[in-house]
């Protein structure tokens, strides 16, 4: 009977490191406990969405902005990689320039406050 190894599919190389550190049996158990813990956290977060939305002041506009800025970071990263930036330099430049765009947009956009 073959053992199902979801940890190898979901955790990738980290699963191999767990098996190397703790042996195949305990590495399998610890890997699956990590996955169960992550699923538990996700389920608990979804059960408390109204509380999280209220306390963190999450609105659809903020989610839309987050998605837009994330797309801008990914797009700029691809451009900087095309210009032969090193990976760390491309990430840092994309994030900082997107944060500059965000700051400029927030400062120059009138609000009703």
N, CA, C and O atoms as CSV, one atom per row, in Angstrom:
chain,resi,resn,atom,element,x,y,z
A,1,UNK,N,N,0.841,-1.170,0.000
A,1,UNK,CA,C,0.000,0.000,0.000
A,1,UNK,C,C,0.892,1.241,0.000
A,1,UNK,O,O,1.771,1.393,0.848
A,2,UNK,N,N,0.649,2.112,-0.958
A,2,UNK,CA,C,1.461,3.318,-1.097
A,2,UNK,C,C,0.950,4.404,-0.159
A,2,UNK,O,O,-0.252,4.523,0.078
A,3,UNK,N,N,1.863,5.181,0.363
A,3,UNK,CA,C,1.517,6.274,1.261
A,3,UNK,C,C,1.265,7.535,0.440
A,3,UNK,O,O,2.034,7.863,-0.463
A,4,UNK,N,N,0.193,8.227,0.760
A,4,UNK,CA,C,-0.105,9.495,0.109
A,4,UNK,C,C,0.778,10.563,0.733
A,4,UNK,O,O,0.821,10.710,1.955
A,5,UNK,N,N,1.484,11.307,-0.111
A,5,UNK,CA,C,2.396,12.332,0.389
A,5,UNK,C,C,1.991,13.692,-0.160
A,5,UNK,O,O,2.540,14.163,-1.155
A,6,UNK,N,N,1.023,14.315,0.503
A,6,UNK,CA,C,0.586,15.646,0.092
A,6,UNK,C,C,1.625,16.704,0.424
A,6,UNK,O,O,1.714,17.728,-0.253
A,7,UNK,N,N,2.406,16.459,1.458
A,7,UNK,CA,C,3.408,17.439,1.882
A,7,UNK,C,C,4.447,17.656,0.792
A,7,UNK,O,O,4.900,18.782,0.588
A,8,UNK,N,N,4.834,16.589,0.083
A,8,UNK,CA,C,5.831,16.745,-0.977
A,8,UNK,C,C,5.281,17.610,-2.103
A,8,UNK,O,O,6.015,18.411,-2.683
A,9,UNK,N,N,4.001,17.458,-2.418
A,9,UNK,CA,C,3.407,18.252,-3.493
A,9,UNK,C,C,3.198,19.703,-3.071
A,9,UNK,O,O,3.392,20.612,-3.879
A,10,UNK,N,N,2.807,19.933,-1.820
A,10,UNK,CA,C,2.483,21.292,-1.379
A,10,UNK,C,C,3.677,22.052,-0.812
A,10,UNK,O,O,3.766,23.269,-0.974
A,11,UNK,N,N,4.578,21.364,-0.162
A,11,UNK,CA,C,5.706,22.039,0.482
A,11,UNK,C,C,6.987,21.986,-0.342
A,11,UNK,O,O,7.933,22.722,-0.058
A,12,UNK,N,N,7.032,21.134,-1.351
A,12,UNK,CA,C,8.189,21.063,-2.249
A,12,UNK,C,C,9.452,20.604,-1.543
A,12,UNK,O,O,9.450,19.593,-0.840
A,13,UNK,N,N,10.535,21.355,-1.734
A,13,UNK,CA,C,11.831,20.992,-1.161
A,13,UNK,C,C,11.839,21.024,0.363
A,13,UNK,O,O,12.629,20.325,0.996
A,14,UNK,N,N,10.959,21.834,0.953
A,14,UNK,CA,C,10.899,21.885,2.408
A,14,UNK,C,C,10.503,20.513,2.967
A,14,UNK,O,O,10.968,20.115,4.035
A,15,UNK,N,N,9.650,19.800,2.243
A,15,UNK,CA,C,9.273,18.455,2.661
A,15,UNK,C,C,10.490,17.526,2.653
A,15,UNK,O,O,10.659,16.708,3.557
A,16,UNK,N,N,11.325,17.656,1.639
A,16,UNK,CA,C,12.553,16.845,1.584
A,16,UNK,C,C,13.490,17.189,2.734
A,16,UNK,O,O,14.145,16.305,3.288
A,17,UNK,N,N,13.559,18.468,3.095
A,17,UNK,CA,C,14.410,18.865,4.215
A,17,UNK,C,C,13.872,18.317,5.535
A,17,UNK,O,O,14.644,17.928,6.410
A,18,UNK,N,N,12.536,18.287,5.676
A,18,UNK,CA,C,11.950,17.691,6.882
A,18,UNK,C,C,12.276,16.213,6.974
A,18,UNK,O,O,12.600,15.706,8.047
A,19,UNK,N,N,12.189,15.520,5.837
A,19,UNK,CA,C,12.494,14.085,5.832
A,19,UNK,C,C,13.971,13.831,6.101
A,19,UNK,O,O,14.328,12.841,6.740
A,20,UNK,N,N,14.821,14.713,5.621
A,20,UNK,CA,C,16.254,14.568,5.889
A,20,UNK,C,C,16.553,14.823,7.367
A,20,UNK,O,O,17.370,14.126,7.967
A,21,UNK,N,N,15.893,15.817,7.946
A,21,UNK,CA,C,16.167,16.180,9.335
A,21,UNK,C,C,15.562,15.184,10.318
A,21,UNK,O,O,16.210,14.824,11.301
A,22,UNK,N,N,14.333,14.732,10.074
A,22,UNK,CA,C,13.630,13.908,11.061
A,22,UNK,C,C,13.453,12.452,10.652
A,22,UNK,O,O,12.912,11.659,11.422
A,23,UNK,N,N,13.896,12.091,9.463
A,23,UNK,CA,C,13.685,10.739,8.976
A,23,UNK,C,C,12.391,10.681,8.165
A,23,UNK,O,O,11.571,11.596,8.244
A,24,UNK,N,N,12.203,9.620,7.392
A,24,UNK,CA,C,11.047,9.575,6.502
A,24,UNK,C,C,9.698,9.561,7.226
A,24,UNK,O,O,8.755,10.210,6.774
A,25,UNK,N,N,9.592,8.842,8.327
A,25,UNK,CA,C,8.302,8.739,9.016
A,25,UNK,C,C,7.938,10.038,9.720
A,25,UNK,O,O,6.853,10.578,9.506
A,26,UNK,N,N,8.844,10.545,10.564
A,26,UNK,CA,C,8.539,11.779,11.291
A,26,UNK,C,C,8.512,12.988,10.358
A,26,UNK,O,O,7.756,13.929,10.601
A,27,UNK,N,N,9.317,12.985,9.299
A,27,UNK,CA,C,9.264,14.057,8.313
A,27,UNK,C,C,7.905,14.099,7.625
A,27,UNK,O,O,7.357,15.176,7.390
A,28,UNK,N,N,7.359,12.922,7.299
A,28,UNK,CA,C,6.028,12.835,6.695
A,28,UNK,C,C,4.974,13.367,7.664
A,28,UNK,O,O,4.093,14.132,7.272
A,29,UNK,N,N,5.069,12.961,8.922
A,29,UNK,CA,C,4.090,13.390,9.930
A,29,UNK,C,C,4.179,14.900,10.151
A,29,UNK,O,O,3.149,15.574,10.165
A,30,UNK,N,N,5.365,15.439,10.322
A,30,UNK,CA,C,5.528,16.870,10.572
A,30,UNK,C,C,5.077,17.682,9.363
A,30,UNK,O,O,4.444,18.726,9.521
A,31,UNK,N,N,5.398,17.213,8.156
A,31,UNK,CA,C,4.960,17.904,6.947
A,31,UNK,C,C,3.447,17.974,6.858
A,31,UNK,O,O,2.889,19.012,6.499
A,32,UNK,N,N,2.777,16.870,7.186
A,32,UNK,CA,C,1.319,16.862,7.122
A,32,UNK,C,C,0.704,17.653,8.275
A,32,UNK,O,O,-0.374,18.225,8.113
A,33,UNK,N,N,1.356,17.697,9.423
A,33,UNK,CA,C,0.867,18.547,10.510
A,33,UNK,C,C,0.964,20.030,10.138
A,33,UNK,O,O,0.095,20.820,10.506
A,34,UNK,N,N,2.010,20.402,9.417
A,34,UNK,CA,C,2.130,21.786,8.940
A,34,UNK,C,C,0.986,22.118,8.000
A,34,UNK,O,O,0.396,23.194,8.094
A,35,UNK,N,N,0.667,21.203,7.094
A,35,UNK,CA,C,-0.438,21.431,6.150
A,35,UNK,C,C,-1.769,21.519,6.884
A,35,UNK,O,O,-2.586,22.386,6.577
A,36,UNK,N,N,-1.996,20.641,7.843
A,36,UNK,CA,C,-3.240,20.684,8.627
A,36,UNK,C,C,-3.330,22.002,9.395
A,36,UNK,O,O,-4.407,22.589,9.490
A,37,UNK,N,N,-2.214,22.467,9.939
A,37,UNK,CA,C,-2.202,23.746,10.646
A,37,UNK,C,C,-2.532,24.910,9.728
A,37,UNK,O,O,-3.286,25.804,10.112
A,38,UNK,N,N,-1.977,24.914,8.517
A,38,UNK,CA,C,-2.273,25.990,7.568
A,38,UNK,C,C,-3.742,25.966,7.150
A,38,UNK,O,O,-4.373,27.017,7.037
A,39,UNK,N,N,-4.285,24.779,6.921
A,39,UNK,CA,C,-5.701,24.669,6.569
A,39,UNK,C,C,-6.571,25.144,7.729
A,39,UNK,O,O,-7.574,25.825,7.515
A,40,UNK,N,N,-6.195,24.789,8.948
A,40,UNK,CA,C,-6.936,25.253,10.124
A,40,UNK,C,C,-6.928,26.763,10.259
A,40,UNK,O,O,-7.948,27.368,10.590
A,41,UNK,N,N,-5.789,27.368,10.005
A,41,UNK,CA,C,-5.702,28.829,10.065
A,41,UNK,C,C,-6.572,29.462,8.990
A,41,UNK,O,O,-7.252,30.455,9.249
A,42,UNK,N,N,-6.557,28.899,7.785
A,42,UNK,CA,C,-7.403,29.432,6.714
A,42,UNK,C,C,-8.886,29.305,7.055
A,42,UNK,O,O,-9.656,30.243,6.850
A,43,UNK,N,N,-9.284,28.154,7.571
A,43,UNK,CA,C,-10.691,27.951,7.931
A,43,UNK,C,C,-11.103,28.937,9.022
A,43,UNK,O,O,-12.172,29.543,8.939
A,44,UNK,N,N,-10.273,29.099,10.030
A,44,UNK,CA,C,-10.589,30.027,11.117
A,44,UNK,C,C,-10.646,31.467,10.604
A,44,UNK,O,O,-11.481,32.252,11.052
A,45,UNK,N,N,-9.775,31.809,9.681
A,45,UNK,CA,C,-9.789,33.156,9.107
A,45,UNK,C,C,-11.071,33.392,8.321
A,45,UNK,O,O,-11.668,34.464,8.417
A,46,UNK,N,N,-11.501,32.395,7.541
A,46,UNK,CA,C,-12.737,32.551,6.776
A,46,UNK,C,C,-13.953,32.630,7.688
A,46,UNK,O,O,-14.936,33.291,7.352
A,47,UNK,N,N,-13.898,31.968,8.826
A,47,UNK,CA,C,-15.028,32.027,9.764
A,47,UNK,C,C,-15.127,33.394,10.431
A,47,UNK,O,O,-16.212,33.794,10.854
A,48,UNK,N,N,-14.027,34.105,10.530
A,48,UNK,CA,C,-13.984,35.396,11.214
A,48,UNK,C,C,-13.809,36.558,10.232
A,48,UNK,O,O,-13.255,37.591,10.608
A,49,UNK,N,N,-14.269,36.414,8.979
A,49,UNK,CA,C,-14.019,37.450,7.983
A,49,UNK,C,C,-14.643,38.783,8.366
A,49,UNK,O,O,-14.027,39.826,8.147
A,50,UNK,N,N,-15.851,38.782,8.932
A,50,UNK,CA,C,-16.476,40.056,9.305
A,50,UNK,C,C,-15.658,40.769,10.384
A,50,UNK,O,O,-15.466,41.983,10.324
A,51,UNK,N,N,-15.184,40.012,11.362
A,51,UNK,CA,C,-14.361,40.584,12.426
A,51,UNK,C,C,-13.047,41.126,11.864
A,51,UNK,O,O,-12.619,42.223,12.221
A,52,UNK,N,N,-12.409,40.349,10.983
A,52,UNK,CA,C,-11.155,40.796,10.381
A,52,UNK,C,C,-11.371,42.021,9.506
A,52,UNK,O,O,-10.581,42.965,9.533
A,53,UNK,N,N,-12.447,41.998,8.730
A,53,UNK,CA,C,-12.732,43.125,7.842
A,53,UNK,C,C,-12.964,44.403,8.648
A,53,UNK,O,O,-12.505,45.479,8.265
A,54,UNK,N,N,-13.683,44.276,9.768
A,54,UNK,CA,C,-13.968,45.451,10.592
A,54,UNK,C,C,-12.711,45.966,11.297
A,54,UNK,O,O,-12.448,47.168,11.289
A,55,UNK,N,N,-11.939,45.073,11.903
A,55,UNK,CA,C,-10.782,45.493,12.688
A,55,UNK,C,C,-9.605,45.956,11.826
A,55,UNK,O,O,-8.862,46.853,12.225
A,56,UNK,N,N,-9.433,45.352,10.650
A,56,UNK,CA,C,-8.342,45.762,9.770
A,56,UNK,C,C,-8.796,46.791,8.737
A,56,UNK,O,O,-8.010,47.215,7.890
A,57,UNK,N,N,-10.056,47.187,8.810
A,57,UNK,CA,C,-10.644,48.168,7.906
A,57,UNK,C,C,-10.408,47.791,6.450
A,57,UNK,O,O,-9.982,48.619,5.644
A,58,UNK,N,N,-10.690,46.530,6.122
A,58,UNK,CA,C,-10.522,46.039,4.763
A,58,UNK,C,C,-11.790,46.358,3.985
A,58,UNK,O,O,-12.892,45.991,4.392
A,59,UNK,N,N,-11.621,47.045,2.860
A,59,UNK,CA,C,-12.756,47.350,1.994
A,59,UNK,C,C,-12.438,46.848,0.589
A,59,UNK,O,O,-11.308,46.464,0.290
A,60,UNK,N,N,-13.446,46.859,-0.254
A,60,UNK,CA,C,-13.216,46.395,-1.620
A,60,UNK,C,C,-12.239,47.313,-2.353
A,60,UNK,O,O,-11.489,46.853,-3.215
A,61,UNK,N,N,-12.240,48.600,-2.022
A,61,UNK,CA,C,-11.294,49.525,-2.652
A,61,UNK,C,C,-9.856,49.177,-2.261
A,61,UNK,O,O,-8.955,49.226,-3.099
A,62,UNK,N,N,-9.640,48.826,-0.995
A,62,UNK,CA,C,-8.292,48.463,-0.555
A,62,UNK,C,C,-7.830,47.163,-1.198
A,62,UNK,O,O,-6.662,47.029,-1.562
A,63,UNK,N,N,-8.744,46.201,-1.341
A,63,UNK,CA,C,-8.391,44.939,-1.990
A,63,UNK,C,C,-8.060,45.187,-3.458
A,63,UNK,O,O,-7.100,44.624,-3.984
A,64,UNK,N,N,-8.851,46.024,-4.118
A,64,UNK,CA,C,-8.594,46.355,-5.515
A,64,UNK,C,C,-7.244,47.052,-5.665
A,64,UNK,O,O,-6.486,46.737,-6.583
A,65,UNK,N,N,-6.939,47.984,-4.786
A,65,UNK,CA,C,-5.640,48.656,-4.825
A,65,UNK,C,C,-4.500,47.668,-4.609
A,65,UNK,O,O,-3.485,47.733,-5.303
A,66,UNK,N,N,-4.657,46.758,-3.658
A,66,UNK,CA,C,-3.624,45.759,-3.387
A,66,UNK,C,C,-3.373,44.893,-4.621
A,66,UNK,O,O,-2.224,44.621,-4.969
A,67,UNK,N,N,-4.440,44.463,-5.275
A,67,UNK,CA,C,-4.293,43.635,-6.476
A,67,UNK,C,C,-3.617,44.440,-7.583
A,67,UNK,O,O,-2.733,43.932,-8.274
A,68,UNK,N,N,-4.030,45.692,-7.749
A,68,UNK,CA,C,-3.425,46.528,-8.779
A,68,UNK,C,C,-1.945,46.772,-8.538
A,68,UNK,O,O,-1.142,46.690,-9.468
A,69,UNK,N,N,-1.583,47.067,-7.315
A,69,UNK,CA,C,-0.174,47.300,-7.002
A,69,UNK,C,C,0.636,46.011,-7.131
A,69,UNK,O,O,1.801,46.052,-7.527
A,70,UNK,N,N,0.043,44.886,-6.807
A,70,UNK,CA,C,0.740,43.606,-6.978
A,70,UNK,C,C,1.006,43.330,-8.455
A,70,UNK,O,O,2.087,42.866,-8.819
A,71,UNK,N,N,0.022,43.615,-9.300
A,71,UNK,CA,C,0.216,43.438,-10.741
A,71,UNK,C,C,1.302,44.383,-11.239
A,71,UNK,O,O,2.116,43.999,-12.079
A,72,UNK,N,N,1.325,45.611,-10.733
A,72,UNK,CA,C,2.365,46.572,-11.129
A,72,UNK,C,C,3.751,46.075,-10.730
A,72,UNK,O,O,4.702,46.209,-11.499
A,73,UNK,N,N,3.870,45.504,-9.540
A,73,UNK,CA,C,5.163,44.974,-9.091
A,73,UNK,C,C,5.601,43.832,-9.998
A,73,UNK,O,O,6.760,43.782,-10.412
A,74,UNK,N,N,4.696,42.922,-10.309
A,74,UNK,CA,C,5.042,41.775,-11.171
A,74,UNK,C,C,5.439,42.259,-12.562
A,74,UNK,O,O,6.420,41.780,-13.132
A,75,UNK,N,N,4.682,43.205,-13.107
A,75,UNK,CA,C,4.970,43.740,-14.436
A,75,UNK,C,C,6.344,44.408,-14.466
A,75,UNK,O,O,7.133,44.164,-15.379
A,76,UNK,N,N,6.628,45.244,-13.477
A,76,UNK,CA,C,7.928,45.915,-13.427
A,76,UNK,C,C,9.062,44.924,-13.217
A,76,UNK,O,O,10.141,45.079,-13.789
A,77,UNK,N,N,8.822,43.911,-12.402
A,77,UNK,CA,C,9.842,42.880,-12.177
A,77,UNK,C,C,10.222,42.229,-13.504
A,77,UNK,O,O,11.403,42.025,-13.785
A,78,UNK,N,N,9.220,41.904,-14.316
A,78,UNK,CA,C,9.496,41.287,-15.607
A,78,UNK,C,C,10.300,42.225,-16.509
A,78,UNK,O,O,11.199,41.781,-17.224
A,79,UNK,N,N,9.983,43.501,-16.474
A,79,UNK,CA,C,10.725,44.475,-17.282
A,79,UNK,C,C,12.173,44.571,-16.798
A,79,UNK,O,O,13.099,44.563,-17.610
A,80,UNK,N,N,12.372,44.663,-15.489
A,80,UNK,CA,C,13.730,44.797,-14.970
A,80,UNK,C,C,14.562,43.542,-15.221
A,80,UNK,O,O,15.765,43.633,-15.466
A,81,UNK,N,N,13.936,42.390,-15.162
A,81,UNK,CA,C,14.647,41.150,-15.490
A,81,UNK,C,C,15.044,41.163,-16.964
A,81,UNK,O,O,16.135,40.714,-17.315
A,82,UNK,N,N,14.163,41.677,-17.833
A,82,UNK,CA,C,14.472,41.763,-19.257
A,82,UNK,C,C,15.659,42.688,-19.514
A,82,UNK,O,O,16.385,42.503,-20.490
A,83,UNK,N,N,15.864,43.686,-18.644
A,83,UNK,CA,C,17.007,44.591,-18.760
A,83,UNK,C,C,18.233,44.060,-18.019
A,83,UNK,O,O,19.171,44.815,-17.763
A,84,UNK,N,N,18.237,42.790,-17.676
A,84,UNK,CA,C,19.374,42.084,-17.059
A,84,UNK,C,C,19.713,42.567,-15.657
A,84,UNK,O,O,20.877,42.541,-15.257
A,85,UNK,N,N,18.696,43.014,-14.899
A,85,UNK,CA,C,18.914,43.301,-13.484
A,85,UNK,C,C,19.121,41.971,-12.760
A,85,UNK,O,O,18.572,40.956,-13.189
A,86,UNK,N,N,19.891,41.949,-11.682
A,86,UNK,CA,C,19.897,40.737,-10.854
A,86,UNK,C,C,18.524,40.588,-10.186
A,86,UNK,O,O,17.790,41.566,-10.042
A,87,UNK,N,N,18.189,39.379,-9.786
A,87,UNK,CA,C,16.846,39.112,-9.250
A,87,UNK,C,C,16.545,39.994,-8.054
A,87,UNK,O,O,15.473,40.595,-7.982
A,88,UNK,N,N,17.479,40.078,-7.111
A,88,UNK,CA,C,17.223,40.897,-5.919
A,88,UNK,C,C,17.074,42.370,-6.289
A,88,UNK,O,O,16.223,43.063,-5.731
A,89,UNK,N,N,17.885,42.853,-7.215
A,89,UNK,CA,C,17.777,44.235,-7.655
A,89,UNK,C,C,16.465,44.505,-8.367
A,89,UNK,O,O,15.881,45.577,-8.203
A,90,UNK,N,N,15.991,43.544,-9.159
A,90,UNK,CA,C,14.721,43.706,-9.864
A,90,UNK,C,C,13.560,43.765,-8.880
A,90,UNK,O,O,12.646,44.576,-9.035
A,91,UNK,N,N,13.599,42.901,-7.864
A,91,UNK,CA,C,12.532,42.893,-6.860
A,91,UNK,C,C,12.532,44.191,-6.068
A,91,UNK,O,O,11.483,44.811,-5.891
A,92,UNK,N,N,13.689,44.604,-5.595
A,92,UNK,CA,C,13.785,45.825,-4.787
A,92,UNK,C,C,13.366,47.038,-5.592
A,92,UNK,O,O,12.633,47.890,-5.090
A,93,UNK,N,N,13.820,47.133,-6.839
A,93,UNK,CA,C,13.469,48.279,-7.681
A,93,UNK,C,C,11.979,48.291,-8.002
A,93,UNK,O,O,11.355,49.352,-7.992
A,94,UNK,N,N,11.402,47.123,-8.288
A,94,UNK,CA,C,9.970,47.055,-8.596
A,94,UNK,C,C,9.132,47.440,-7.382
A,94,UNK,O,O,8.159,48.182,-7.510
A,95,UNK,N,N,9.500,46.946,-6.217
A,95,UNK,CA,C,8.723,47.249,-5.008
A,95,UNK,C,C,8.848,48.723,-4.640
A,95,UNK,O,O,7.847,49.371,-4.335
A,96,UNK,N,N,10.061,49.256,-4.666
A,96,UNK,CA,C,10.221,50.658,-4.272
A,96,UNK,C,C,9.574,51.614,-5.260
A,96,UNK,O,O,8.994,52.619,-4.851
A,97,UNK,N,N,9.661,51.322,-6.546
A,97,UNK,CA,C,9.027,52.227,-7.508
A,97,UNK,C,C,7.507,52.132,-7.423
A,97,UNK,O,O,6.823,53.137,-7.614
A,98,UNK,N,N,6.967,50.960,-7.143
A,98,UNK,CA,C,5.521,50.836,-6.970
A,98,UNK,C,C,5.073,51.552,-5.696
A,98,UNK,O,O,4.018,52.187,-5.687
A,99,UNK,N,N,5.855,51.459,-4.631
A,99,UNK,CA,C,5.514,52.198,-3.417
A,99,UNK,C,C,5.583,53.711,-3.646
A,99,UNK,O,O,4.796,54.463,-3.070
A,100,UNK,N,N,6.519,54.154,-4.482
A,100,UNK,CA,C,6.576,55.566,-4.834
A,100,UNK,C,C,5.332,55.979,-5.610
A,100,UNK,O,O,4.778,57.052,-5.371
A,101,UNK,N,N,4.887,55.127,-6.548
A,101,UNK,CA,C,3.642,55.394,-7.284
A,101,UNK,C,C,2.472,55.474,-6.321
A,101,UNK,O,O,1.641,56.376,-6.423
A,102,UNK,N,N,2.402,54.534,-5.384
A,102,UNK,CA,C,1.302,54.506,-4.422
A,102,UNK,C,C,1.309,55.772,-3.567
A,102,UNK,O,O,0.264,56.388,-3.361
A,103,UNK,N,N,2.466,56.155,-3.078
A,103,UNK,CA,C,2.570,57.349,-2.257
A,103,UNK,C,C,2.144,58.583,-3.049
A,103,UNK,O,O,1.388,59.417,-2.551
A,104,UNK,N,N,2.634,58.695,-4.287
A,104,UNK,CA,C,2.277,59.830,-5.136
A,104,UNK,C,C,0.778,59.864,-5.394
A,104,UNK,O,O,0.156,60.923,-5.320
A,105,UNK,N,N,0.203,58.713,-5.695
A,105,UNK,CA,C,-1.239,58.644,-5.948
A,105,UNK,C,C,-2.030,59.028,-4.701
A,105,UNK,O,O,-3.010,59.767,-4.790
A,106,UNK,N,N,-1.612,58.533,-3.550
A,106,UNK,CA,C,-2.325,58.850,-2.303
A,106,UNK,C,C,-2.223,60.332,-1.949
A,106,UNK,O,O,-3.177,60.908,-1.427
A,107,UNK,N,N,-1.084,60.948,-2.226
A,107,UNK,CA,C,-0.898,62.363,-1.900
A,107,UNK,C,C,-1.657,63.258,-2.871
A,107,UNK,O,O,-2.248,64.255,-2.458
A,108,UNK,N,N,-1.648,62.913,-4.158
A,108,UNK,CA,C,-2.237,63.788,-5.158
A,108,UNK,C,C,-3.730,63.571,-5.382
A,108,UNK,O,O,-4.384,64.396,-6.021
A,109,UNK,N,N,-4.274,62.477,-4.868
A,109,UNK,CA,C,-5.690,62.216,-5.045
A,109,UNK,C,C,-6.476,62.906,-3.926
A,109,UNK,O,O,-6.202,62.684,-2.746
A,110,UNK,N,N,-7.446,63.736,-4.292
A,110,UNK,CA,C,-8.236,64.392,-3.240
A,110,UNK,C,C,-9.123,63.371,-2.511
A,110,UNK,O,O,-9.633,62.421,-3.105
A,111,UNK,N,N,-9.282,63.602,-1.226
A,111,UNK,CA,C,-10.147,62.734,-0.426
A,111,UNK,C,C,-11.222,63.572,0.240
A,111,UNK,O,O,-11.143,64.800,0.272
A,112,UNK,N,N,-12.223,62.896,0.766
A,112,UNK,CA,C,-13.334,63.576,1.403
A,112,UNK,C,C,-13.150,63.695,2.901
A,112,UNK,O,O,-14.128,63.943,3.606
A,113,UNK,N,N,-11.957,63.532,3.415
A,113,UNK,CA,C,-11.733,63.549,4.854
A,113,UNK,C,C,-11.737,64.917,5.415
A,113,UNK,O,O,-11.560,65.089,6.621
